[in-house]
JSON list of N, CA and C in Angstrom, two decimals:
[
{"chain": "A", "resi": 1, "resn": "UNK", "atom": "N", "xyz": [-3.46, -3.50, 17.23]},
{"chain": "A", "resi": 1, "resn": "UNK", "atom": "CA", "xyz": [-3.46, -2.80, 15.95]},
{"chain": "A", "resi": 1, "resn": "UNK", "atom": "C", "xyz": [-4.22, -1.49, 16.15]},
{"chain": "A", "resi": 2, "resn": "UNK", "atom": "N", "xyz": [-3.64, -0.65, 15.71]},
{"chain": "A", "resi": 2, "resn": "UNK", "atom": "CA", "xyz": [-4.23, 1.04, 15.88]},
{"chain": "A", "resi": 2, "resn": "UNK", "atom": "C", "xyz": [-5.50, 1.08, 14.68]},
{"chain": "A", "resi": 3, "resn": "UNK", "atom": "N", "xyz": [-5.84, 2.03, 14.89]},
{"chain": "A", "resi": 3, "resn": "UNK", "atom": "CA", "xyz": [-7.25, 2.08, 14.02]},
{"chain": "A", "resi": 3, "resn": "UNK", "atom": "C", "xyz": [-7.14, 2.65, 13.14]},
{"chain": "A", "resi": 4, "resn": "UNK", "atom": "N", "xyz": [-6.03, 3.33, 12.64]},
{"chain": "A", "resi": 4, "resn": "UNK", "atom": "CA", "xyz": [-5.48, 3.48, 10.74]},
{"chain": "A", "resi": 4, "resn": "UNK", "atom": "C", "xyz": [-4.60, 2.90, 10.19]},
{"chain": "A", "resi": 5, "resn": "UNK", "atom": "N", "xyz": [-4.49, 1.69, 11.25]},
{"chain": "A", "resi": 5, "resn": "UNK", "atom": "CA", "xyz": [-4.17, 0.11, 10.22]},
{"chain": "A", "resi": 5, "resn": "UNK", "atom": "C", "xyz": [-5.40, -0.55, 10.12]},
{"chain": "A", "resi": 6, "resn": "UNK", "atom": "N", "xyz": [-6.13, -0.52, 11.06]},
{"chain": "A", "resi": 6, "resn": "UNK", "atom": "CA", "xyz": [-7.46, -1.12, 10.77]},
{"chain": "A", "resi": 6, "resn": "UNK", "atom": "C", "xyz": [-8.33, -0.71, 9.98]},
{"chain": "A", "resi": 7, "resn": "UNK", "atom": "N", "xyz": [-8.60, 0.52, 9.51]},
{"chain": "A", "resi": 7, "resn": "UNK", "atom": "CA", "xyz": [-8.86, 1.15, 8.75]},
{"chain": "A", "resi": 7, "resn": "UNK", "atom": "C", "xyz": [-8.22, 1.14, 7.32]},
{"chain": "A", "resi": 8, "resn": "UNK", "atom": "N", "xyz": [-6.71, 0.75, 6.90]},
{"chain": "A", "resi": 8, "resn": "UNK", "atom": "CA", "xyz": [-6.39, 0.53, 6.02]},
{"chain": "A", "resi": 8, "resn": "UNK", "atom": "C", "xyz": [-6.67, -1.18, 5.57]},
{"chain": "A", "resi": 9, "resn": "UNK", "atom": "N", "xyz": [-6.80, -1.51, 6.16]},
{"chain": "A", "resi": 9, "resn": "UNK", "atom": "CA", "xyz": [-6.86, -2.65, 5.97]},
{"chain": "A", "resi": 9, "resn": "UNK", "atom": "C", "xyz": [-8.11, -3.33, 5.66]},
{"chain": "A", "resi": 10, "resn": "UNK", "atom": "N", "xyz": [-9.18, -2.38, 6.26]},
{"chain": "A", "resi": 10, "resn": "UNK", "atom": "CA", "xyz": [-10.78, -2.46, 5.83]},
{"chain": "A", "resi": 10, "resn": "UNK", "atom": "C", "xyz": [-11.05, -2.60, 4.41]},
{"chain": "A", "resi": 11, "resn": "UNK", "atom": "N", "xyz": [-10.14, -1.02, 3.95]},
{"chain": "A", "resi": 11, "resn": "UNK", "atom": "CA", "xyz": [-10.48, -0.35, 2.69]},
{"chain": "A", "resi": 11, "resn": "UNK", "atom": "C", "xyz": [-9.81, -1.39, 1.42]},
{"chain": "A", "resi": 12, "resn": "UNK", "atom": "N", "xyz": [-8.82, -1.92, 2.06]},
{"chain": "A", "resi": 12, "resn": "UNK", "atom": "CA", "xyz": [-8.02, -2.66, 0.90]},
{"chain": "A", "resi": 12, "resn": "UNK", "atom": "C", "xyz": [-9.36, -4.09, 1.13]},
{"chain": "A", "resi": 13, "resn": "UNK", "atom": "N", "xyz": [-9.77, -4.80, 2.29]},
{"chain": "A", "resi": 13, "resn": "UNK", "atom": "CA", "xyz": [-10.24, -6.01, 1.84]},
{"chain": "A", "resi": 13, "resn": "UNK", "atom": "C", "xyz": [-11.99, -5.80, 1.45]},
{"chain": "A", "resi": 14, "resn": "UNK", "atom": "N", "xyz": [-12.43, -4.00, 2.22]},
{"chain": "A", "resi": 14, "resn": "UNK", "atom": "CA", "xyz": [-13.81, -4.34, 1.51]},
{"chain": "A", "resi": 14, "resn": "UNK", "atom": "C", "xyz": [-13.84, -4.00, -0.18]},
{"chain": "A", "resi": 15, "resn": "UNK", "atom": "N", "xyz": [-12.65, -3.15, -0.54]},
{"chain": "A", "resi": 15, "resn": "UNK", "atom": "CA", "xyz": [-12.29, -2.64, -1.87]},
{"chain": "A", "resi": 15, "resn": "UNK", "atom": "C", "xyz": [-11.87, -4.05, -2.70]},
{"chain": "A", "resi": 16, "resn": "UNK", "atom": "N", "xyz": [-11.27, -4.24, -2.57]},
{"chain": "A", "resi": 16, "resn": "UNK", "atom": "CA", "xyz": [-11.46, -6.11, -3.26]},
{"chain": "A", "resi": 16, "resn": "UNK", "atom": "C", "xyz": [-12.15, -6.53, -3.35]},
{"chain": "A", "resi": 17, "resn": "UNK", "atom": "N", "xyz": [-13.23, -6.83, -2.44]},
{"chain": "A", "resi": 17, "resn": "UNK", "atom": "CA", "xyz": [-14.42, -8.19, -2.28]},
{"chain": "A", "resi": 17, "resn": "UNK", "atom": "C", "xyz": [-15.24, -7.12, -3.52]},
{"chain": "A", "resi": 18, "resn": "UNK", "atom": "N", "xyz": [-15.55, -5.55, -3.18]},
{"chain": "A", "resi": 18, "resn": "UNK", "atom": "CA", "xyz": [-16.54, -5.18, -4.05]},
{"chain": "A", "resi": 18, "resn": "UNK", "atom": "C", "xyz": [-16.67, -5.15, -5.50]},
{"chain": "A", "resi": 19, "resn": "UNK", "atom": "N", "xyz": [-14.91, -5.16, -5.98]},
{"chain": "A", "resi": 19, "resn": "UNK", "atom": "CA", "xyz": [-14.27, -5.45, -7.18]},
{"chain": "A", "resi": 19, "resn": "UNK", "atom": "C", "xyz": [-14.48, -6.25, -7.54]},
{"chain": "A", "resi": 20, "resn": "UNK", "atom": "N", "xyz": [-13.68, -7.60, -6.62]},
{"chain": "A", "resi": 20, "resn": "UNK", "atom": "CA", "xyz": [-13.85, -8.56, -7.00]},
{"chain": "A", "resi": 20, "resn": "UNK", "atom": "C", "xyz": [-15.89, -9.18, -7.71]},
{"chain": "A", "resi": 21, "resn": "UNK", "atom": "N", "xyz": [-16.61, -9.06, -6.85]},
{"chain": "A", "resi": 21, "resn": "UNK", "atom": "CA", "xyz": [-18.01, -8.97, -6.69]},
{"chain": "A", "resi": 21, "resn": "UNK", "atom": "C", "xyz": [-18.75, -8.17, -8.20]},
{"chain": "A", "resi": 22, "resn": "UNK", "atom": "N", "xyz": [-18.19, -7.19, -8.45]},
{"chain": "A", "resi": 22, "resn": "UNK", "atom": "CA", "xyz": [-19.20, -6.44, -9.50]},
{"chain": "A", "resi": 22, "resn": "UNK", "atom": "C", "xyz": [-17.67, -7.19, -10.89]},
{"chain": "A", "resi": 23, "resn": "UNK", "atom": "N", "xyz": [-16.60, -8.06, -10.98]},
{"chain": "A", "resi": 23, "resn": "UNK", "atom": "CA", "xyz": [-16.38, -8.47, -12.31]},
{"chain": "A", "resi": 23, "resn": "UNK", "atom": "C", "xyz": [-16.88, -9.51, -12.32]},
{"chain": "A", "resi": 24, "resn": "UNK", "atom": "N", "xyz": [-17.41, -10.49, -11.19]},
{"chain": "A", "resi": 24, "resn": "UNK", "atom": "CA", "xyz": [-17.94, -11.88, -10.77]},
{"chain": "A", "resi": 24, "resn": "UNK", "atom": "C", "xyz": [-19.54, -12.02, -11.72]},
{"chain": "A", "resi": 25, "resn": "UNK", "atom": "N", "xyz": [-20.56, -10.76, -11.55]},
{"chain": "A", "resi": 25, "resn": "UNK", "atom": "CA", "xyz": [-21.48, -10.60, -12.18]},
{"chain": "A", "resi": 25, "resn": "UNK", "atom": "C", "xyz": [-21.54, -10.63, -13.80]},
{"chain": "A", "resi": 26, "resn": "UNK", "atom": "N", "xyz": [-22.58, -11.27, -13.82]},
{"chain": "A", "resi": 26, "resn": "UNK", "atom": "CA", "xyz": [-22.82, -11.29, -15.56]},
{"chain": "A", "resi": 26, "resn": "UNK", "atom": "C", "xyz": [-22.94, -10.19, -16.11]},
{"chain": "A", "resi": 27, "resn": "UNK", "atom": "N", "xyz": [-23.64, -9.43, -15.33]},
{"chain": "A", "resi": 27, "resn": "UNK", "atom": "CA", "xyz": [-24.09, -8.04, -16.20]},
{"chain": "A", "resi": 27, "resn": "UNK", "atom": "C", "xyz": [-23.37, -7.51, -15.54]},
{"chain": "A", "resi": 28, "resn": "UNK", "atom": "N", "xyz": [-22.14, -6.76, -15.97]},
{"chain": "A", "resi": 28, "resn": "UNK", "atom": "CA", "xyz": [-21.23, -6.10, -14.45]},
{"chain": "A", "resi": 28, "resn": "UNK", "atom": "C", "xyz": [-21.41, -4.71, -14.74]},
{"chain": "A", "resi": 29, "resn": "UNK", "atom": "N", "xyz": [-21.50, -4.17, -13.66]},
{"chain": "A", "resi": 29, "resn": "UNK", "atom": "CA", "xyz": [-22.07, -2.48, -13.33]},
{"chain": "A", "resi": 29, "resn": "UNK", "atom": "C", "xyz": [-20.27, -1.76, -12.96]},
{"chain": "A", "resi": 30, "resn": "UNK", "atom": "N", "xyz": [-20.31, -1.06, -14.00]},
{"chain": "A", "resi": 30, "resn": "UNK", "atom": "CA", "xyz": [-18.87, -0.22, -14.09]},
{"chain": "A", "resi": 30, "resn": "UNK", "atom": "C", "xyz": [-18.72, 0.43, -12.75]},
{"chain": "A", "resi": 31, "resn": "UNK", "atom": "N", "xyz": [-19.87, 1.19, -12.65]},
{"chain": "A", "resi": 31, "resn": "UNK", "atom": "CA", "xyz": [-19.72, 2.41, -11.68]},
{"chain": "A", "resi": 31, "resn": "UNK", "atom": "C", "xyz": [-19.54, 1.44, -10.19]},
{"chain": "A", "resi": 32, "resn": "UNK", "atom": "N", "xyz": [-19.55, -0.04, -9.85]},
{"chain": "A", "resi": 32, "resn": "UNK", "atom": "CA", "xyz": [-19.75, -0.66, -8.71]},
{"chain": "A", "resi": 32, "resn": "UNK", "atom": "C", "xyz": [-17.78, -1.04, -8.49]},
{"chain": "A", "resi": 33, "resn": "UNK", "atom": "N", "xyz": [-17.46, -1.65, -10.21]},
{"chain": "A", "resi": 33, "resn": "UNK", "atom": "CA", "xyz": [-16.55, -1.66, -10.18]},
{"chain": "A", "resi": 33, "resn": "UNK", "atom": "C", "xyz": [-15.23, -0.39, -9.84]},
{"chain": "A", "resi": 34, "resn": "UNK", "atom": "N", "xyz": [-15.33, 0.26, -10.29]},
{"chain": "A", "resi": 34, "resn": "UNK", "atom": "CA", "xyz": [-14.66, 1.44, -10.50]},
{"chain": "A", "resi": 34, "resn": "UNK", "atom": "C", "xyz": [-14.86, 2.13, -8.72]},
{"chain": "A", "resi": 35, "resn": "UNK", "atom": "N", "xyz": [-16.03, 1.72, -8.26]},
{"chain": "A", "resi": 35, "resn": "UNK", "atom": "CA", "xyz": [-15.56, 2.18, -6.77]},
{"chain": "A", "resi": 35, "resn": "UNK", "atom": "C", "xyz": [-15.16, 1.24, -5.76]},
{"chain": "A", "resi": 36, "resn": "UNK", "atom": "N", "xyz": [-15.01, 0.26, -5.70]},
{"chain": "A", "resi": 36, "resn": "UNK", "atom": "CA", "xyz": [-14.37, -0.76, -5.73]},
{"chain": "A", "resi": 36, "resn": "UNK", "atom": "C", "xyz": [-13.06, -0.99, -5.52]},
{"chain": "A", "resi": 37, "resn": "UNK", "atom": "N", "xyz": [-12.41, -0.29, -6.88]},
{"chain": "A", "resi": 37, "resn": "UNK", "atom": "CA", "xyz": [-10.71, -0.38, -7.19]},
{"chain": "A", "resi": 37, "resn": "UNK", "atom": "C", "xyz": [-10.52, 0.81, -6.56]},
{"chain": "A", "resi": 38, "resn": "UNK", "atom": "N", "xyz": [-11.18, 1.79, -6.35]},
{"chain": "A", "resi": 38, "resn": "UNK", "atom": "CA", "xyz": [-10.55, 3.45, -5.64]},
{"chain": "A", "resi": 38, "resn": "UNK", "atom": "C", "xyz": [-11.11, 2.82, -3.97]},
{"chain": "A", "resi": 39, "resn": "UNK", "atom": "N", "xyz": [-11.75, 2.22, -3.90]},
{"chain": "A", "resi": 39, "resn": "UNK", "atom": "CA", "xyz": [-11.66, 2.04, -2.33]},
{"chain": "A", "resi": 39, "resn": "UNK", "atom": "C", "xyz": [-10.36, 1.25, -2.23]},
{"chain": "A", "resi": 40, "resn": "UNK", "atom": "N", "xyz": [-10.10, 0.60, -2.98]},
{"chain": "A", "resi": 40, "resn": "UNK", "atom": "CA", "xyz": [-8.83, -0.25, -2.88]},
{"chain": "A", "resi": 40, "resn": "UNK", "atom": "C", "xyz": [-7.51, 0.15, -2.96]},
{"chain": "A", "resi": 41, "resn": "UNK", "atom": "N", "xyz": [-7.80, 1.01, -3.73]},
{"chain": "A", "resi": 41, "resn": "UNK", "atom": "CA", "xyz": [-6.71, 2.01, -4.13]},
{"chain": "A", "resi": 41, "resn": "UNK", "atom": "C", "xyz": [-5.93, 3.06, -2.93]},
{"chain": "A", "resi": 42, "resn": "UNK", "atom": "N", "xyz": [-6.99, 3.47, -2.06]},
{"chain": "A", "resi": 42, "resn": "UNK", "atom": "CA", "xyz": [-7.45, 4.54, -0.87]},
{"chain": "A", "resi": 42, "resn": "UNK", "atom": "C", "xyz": [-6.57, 3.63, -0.16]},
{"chain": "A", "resi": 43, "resn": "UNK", "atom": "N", "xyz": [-7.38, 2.71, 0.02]},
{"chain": "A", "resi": 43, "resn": "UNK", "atom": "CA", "xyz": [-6.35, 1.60, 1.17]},
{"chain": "A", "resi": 43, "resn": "UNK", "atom": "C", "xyz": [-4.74, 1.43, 0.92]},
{"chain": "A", "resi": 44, "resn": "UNK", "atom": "N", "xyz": [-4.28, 1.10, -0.15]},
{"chain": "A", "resi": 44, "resn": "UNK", "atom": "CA", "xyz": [-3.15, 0.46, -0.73]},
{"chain": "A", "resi": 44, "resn": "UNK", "atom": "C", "xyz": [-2.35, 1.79, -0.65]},
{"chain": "A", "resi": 45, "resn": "UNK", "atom": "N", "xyz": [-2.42, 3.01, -0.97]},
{"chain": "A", "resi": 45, "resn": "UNK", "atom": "CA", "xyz": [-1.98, 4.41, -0.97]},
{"chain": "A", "resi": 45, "resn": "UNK", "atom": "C", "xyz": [-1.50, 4.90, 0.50]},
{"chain": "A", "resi": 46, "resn": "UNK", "atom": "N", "xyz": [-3.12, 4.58, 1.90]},
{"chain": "A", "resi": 46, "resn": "UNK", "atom": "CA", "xyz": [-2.85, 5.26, 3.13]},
{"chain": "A", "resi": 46, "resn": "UNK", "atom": "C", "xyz": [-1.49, 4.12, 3.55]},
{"chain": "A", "resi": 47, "resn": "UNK", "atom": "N", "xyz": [-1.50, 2.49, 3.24]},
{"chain": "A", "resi": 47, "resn": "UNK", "atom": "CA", "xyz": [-1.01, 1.83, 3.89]},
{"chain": "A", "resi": 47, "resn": "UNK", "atom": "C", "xyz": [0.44, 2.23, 3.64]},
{"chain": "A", "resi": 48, "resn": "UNK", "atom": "N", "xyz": [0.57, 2.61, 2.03]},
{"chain": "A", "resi": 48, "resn": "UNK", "atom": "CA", "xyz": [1.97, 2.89, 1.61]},
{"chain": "A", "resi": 48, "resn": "UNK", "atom": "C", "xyz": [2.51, 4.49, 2.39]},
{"chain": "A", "resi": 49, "resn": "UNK", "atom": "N", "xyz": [1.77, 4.96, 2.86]},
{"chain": "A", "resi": 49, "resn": "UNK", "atom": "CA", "xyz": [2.34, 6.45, 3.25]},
{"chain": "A", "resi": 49, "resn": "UNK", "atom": "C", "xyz": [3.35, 6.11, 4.43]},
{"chain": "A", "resi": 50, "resn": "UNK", "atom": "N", "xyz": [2.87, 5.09, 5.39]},
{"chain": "A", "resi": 50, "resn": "UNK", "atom": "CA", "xyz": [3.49, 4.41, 6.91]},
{"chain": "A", "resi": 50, "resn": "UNK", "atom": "C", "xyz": [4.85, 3.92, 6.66]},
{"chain": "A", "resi": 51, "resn": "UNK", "atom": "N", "xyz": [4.83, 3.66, 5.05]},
{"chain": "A", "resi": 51, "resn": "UNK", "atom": "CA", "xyz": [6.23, 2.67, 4.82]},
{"chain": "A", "resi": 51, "resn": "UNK", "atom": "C", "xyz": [7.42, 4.04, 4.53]},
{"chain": "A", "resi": 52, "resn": "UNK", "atom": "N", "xyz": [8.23, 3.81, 5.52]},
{"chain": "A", "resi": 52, "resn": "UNK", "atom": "CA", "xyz": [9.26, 4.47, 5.39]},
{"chain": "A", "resi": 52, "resn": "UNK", "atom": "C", "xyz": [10.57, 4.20, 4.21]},
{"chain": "A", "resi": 53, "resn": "UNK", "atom": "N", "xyz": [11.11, 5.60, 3.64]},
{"chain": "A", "resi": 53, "resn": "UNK", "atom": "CA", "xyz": [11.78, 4.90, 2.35]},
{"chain": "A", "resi": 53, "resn": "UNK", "atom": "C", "xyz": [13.06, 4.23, 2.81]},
{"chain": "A", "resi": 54, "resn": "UNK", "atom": "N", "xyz": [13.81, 3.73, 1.83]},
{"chain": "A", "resi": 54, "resn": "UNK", "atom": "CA", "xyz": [14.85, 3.17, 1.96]},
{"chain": "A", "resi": 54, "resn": "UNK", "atom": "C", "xyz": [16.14, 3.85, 1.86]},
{"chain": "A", "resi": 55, "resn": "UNK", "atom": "N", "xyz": [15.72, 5.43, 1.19]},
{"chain": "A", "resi": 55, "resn": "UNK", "atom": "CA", "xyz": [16.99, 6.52, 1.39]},
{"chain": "A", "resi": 55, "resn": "UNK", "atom": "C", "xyz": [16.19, 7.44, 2.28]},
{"chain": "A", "resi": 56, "resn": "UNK", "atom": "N", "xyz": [15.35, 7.52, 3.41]},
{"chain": "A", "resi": 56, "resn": "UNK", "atom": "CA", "xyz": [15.38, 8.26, 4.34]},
{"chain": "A", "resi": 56, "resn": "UNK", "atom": "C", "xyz": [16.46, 8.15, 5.06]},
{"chain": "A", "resi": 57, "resn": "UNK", "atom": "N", "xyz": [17.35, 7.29, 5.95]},
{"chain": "A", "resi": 57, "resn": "UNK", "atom": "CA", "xyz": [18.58, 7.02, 6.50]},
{"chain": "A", "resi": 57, "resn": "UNK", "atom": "C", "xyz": [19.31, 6.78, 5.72]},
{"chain": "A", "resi": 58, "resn": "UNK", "atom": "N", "xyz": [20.28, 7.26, 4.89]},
{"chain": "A", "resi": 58, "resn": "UNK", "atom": "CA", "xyz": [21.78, 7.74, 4.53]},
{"chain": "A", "resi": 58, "resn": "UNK", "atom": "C", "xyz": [22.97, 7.21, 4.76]},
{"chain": "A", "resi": 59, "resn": "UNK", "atom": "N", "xyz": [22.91, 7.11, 6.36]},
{"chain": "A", "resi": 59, "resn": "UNK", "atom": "CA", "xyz": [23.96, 7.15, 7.02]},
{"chain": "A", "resi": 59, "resn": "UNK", "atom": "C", "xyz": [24.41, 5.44, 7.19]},
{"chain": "A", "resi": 60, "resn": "UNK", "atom": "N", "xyz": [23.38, 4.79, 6.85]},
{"chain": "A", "resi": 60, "resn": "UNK", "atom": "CA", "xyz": [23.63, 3.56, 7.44]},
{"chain": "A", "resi": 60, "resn": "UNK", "atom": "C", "xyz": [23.31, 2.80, 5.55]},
{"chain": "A", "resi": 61, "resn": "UNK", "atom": "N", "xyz": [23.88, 3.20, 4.79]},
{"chain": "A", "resi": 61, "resn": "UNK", "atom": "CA", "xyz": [23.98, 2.60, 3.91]},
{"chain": "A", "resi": 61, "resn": "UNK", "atom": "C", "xyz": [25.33, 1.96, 3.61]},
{"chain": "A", "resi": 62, "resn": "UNK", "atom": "N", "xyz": [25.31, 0.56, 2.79]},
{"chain": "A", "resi": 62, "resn": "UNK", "atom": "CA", "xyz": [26.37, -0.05, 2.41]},
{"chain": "A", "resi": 62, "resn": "UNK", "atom": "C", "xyz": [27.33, 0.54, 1.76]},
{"chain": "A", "resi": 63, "resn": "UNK", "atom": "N", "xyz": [27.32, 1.29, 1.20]},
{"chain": "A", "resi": 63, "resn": "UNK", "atom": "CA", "xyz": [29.14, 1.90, 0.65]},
{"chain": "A", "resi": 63, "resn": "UNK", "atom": "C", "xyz": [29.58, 2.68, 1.52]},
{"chain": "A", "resi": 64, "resn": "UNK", "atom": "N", "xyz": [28.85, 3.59, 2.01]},
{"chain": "A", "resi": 64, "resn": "UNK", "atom": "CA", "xyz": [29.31, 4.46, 3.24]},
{"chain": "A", "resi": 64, "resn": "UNK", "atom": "C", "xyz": [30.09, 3.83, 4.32]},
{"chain": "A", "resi": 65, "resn": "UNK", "atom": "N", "xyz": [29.83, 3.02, 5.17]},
{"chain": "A", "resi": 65, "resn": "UNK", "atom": "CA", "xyz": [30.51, 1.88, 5.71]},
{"chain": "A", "resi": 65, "resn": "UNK", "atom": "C", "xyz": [31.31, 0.79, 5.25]},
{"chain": "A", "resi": 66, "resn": "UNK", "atom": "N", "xyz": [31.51, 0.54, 3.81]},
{"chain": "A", "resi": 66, "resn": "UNK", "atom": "CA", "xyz": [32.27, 0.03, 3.34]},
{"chain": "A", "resi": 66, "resn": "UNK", "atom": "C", "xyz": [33.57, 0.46, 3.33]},
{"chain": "A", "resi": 67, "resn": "UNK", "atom": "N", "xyz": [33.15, 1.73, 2.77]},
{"chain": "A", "resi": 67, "resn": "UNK", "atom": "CA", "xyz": [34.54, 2.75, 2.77]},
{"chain": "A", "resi": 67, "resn": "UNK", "atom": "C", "xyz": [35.34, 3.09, 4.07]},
{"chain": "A", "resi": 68, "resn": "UNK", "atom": "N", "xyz": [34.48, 3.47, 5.54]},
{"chain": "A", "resi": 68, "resn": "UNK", "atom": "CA", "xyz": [34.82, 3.70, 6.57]},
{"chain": "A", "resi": 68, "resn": "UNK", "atom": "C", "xyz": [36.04, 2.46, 6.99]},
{"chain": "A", "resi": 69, "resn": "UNK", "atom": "N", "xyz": [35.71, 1.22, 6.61]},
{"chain": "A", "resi": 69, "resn": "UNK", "atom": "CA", "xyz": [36.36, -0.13, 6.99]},
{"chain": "A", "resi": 69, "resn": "UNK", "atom": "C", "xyz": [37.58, -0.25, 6.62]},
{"chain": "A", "resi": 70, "resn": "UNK", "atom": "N", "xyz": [37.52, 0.39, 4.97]},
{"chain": "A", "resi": 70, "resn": "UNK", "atom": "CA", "xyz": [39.01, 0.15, 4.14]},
{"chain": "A", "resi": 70, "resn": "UNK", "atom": "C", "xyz": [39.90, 1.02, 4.68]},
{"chain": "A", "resi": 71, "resn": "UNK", "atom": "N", "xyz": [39.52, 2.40, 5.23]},
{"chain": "A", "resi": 71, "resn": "UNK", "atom": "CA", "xyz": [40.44, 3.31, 5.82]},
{"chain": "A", "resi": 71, "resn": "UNK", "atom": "C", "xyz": [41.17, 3.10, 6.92]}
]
């Protein structure tokens, strides 16, 4: 694993535990929460940038080749 999956993957599970952790408390401290969900957030965002879309390739979609077949 490369080290900005490891790195994403930090941010998403230490960004949870700290979330999770400051709503767990009785007296819960906003500002613990709230950085927390943006560390989590940071994570969940870098991890989504890697994911390639589903109309970047075009060419290899189902009607396009559907059509090629009937001809």
């Amino acid at each position: 694993m490369n080290l900005s999956r490891t790195l994403n993957f930090l941010c998403i599970l230490v960004g949870g535990l700290v979330a999770f952790y400051a709503q767990a408390q009785q007296n819960q401290n906003a500002y613990i929460l709230i950085g927390g969900i943006a560390l989590l957030i940071f994570g969940v965002y870098r991890t989504s940038r890697n994911i390639p879309s589903k109309l970047d390739n075009e060419d290899e979609t189902f009607l396009k080749t559907e059509k090629e077949d009937e001809v």
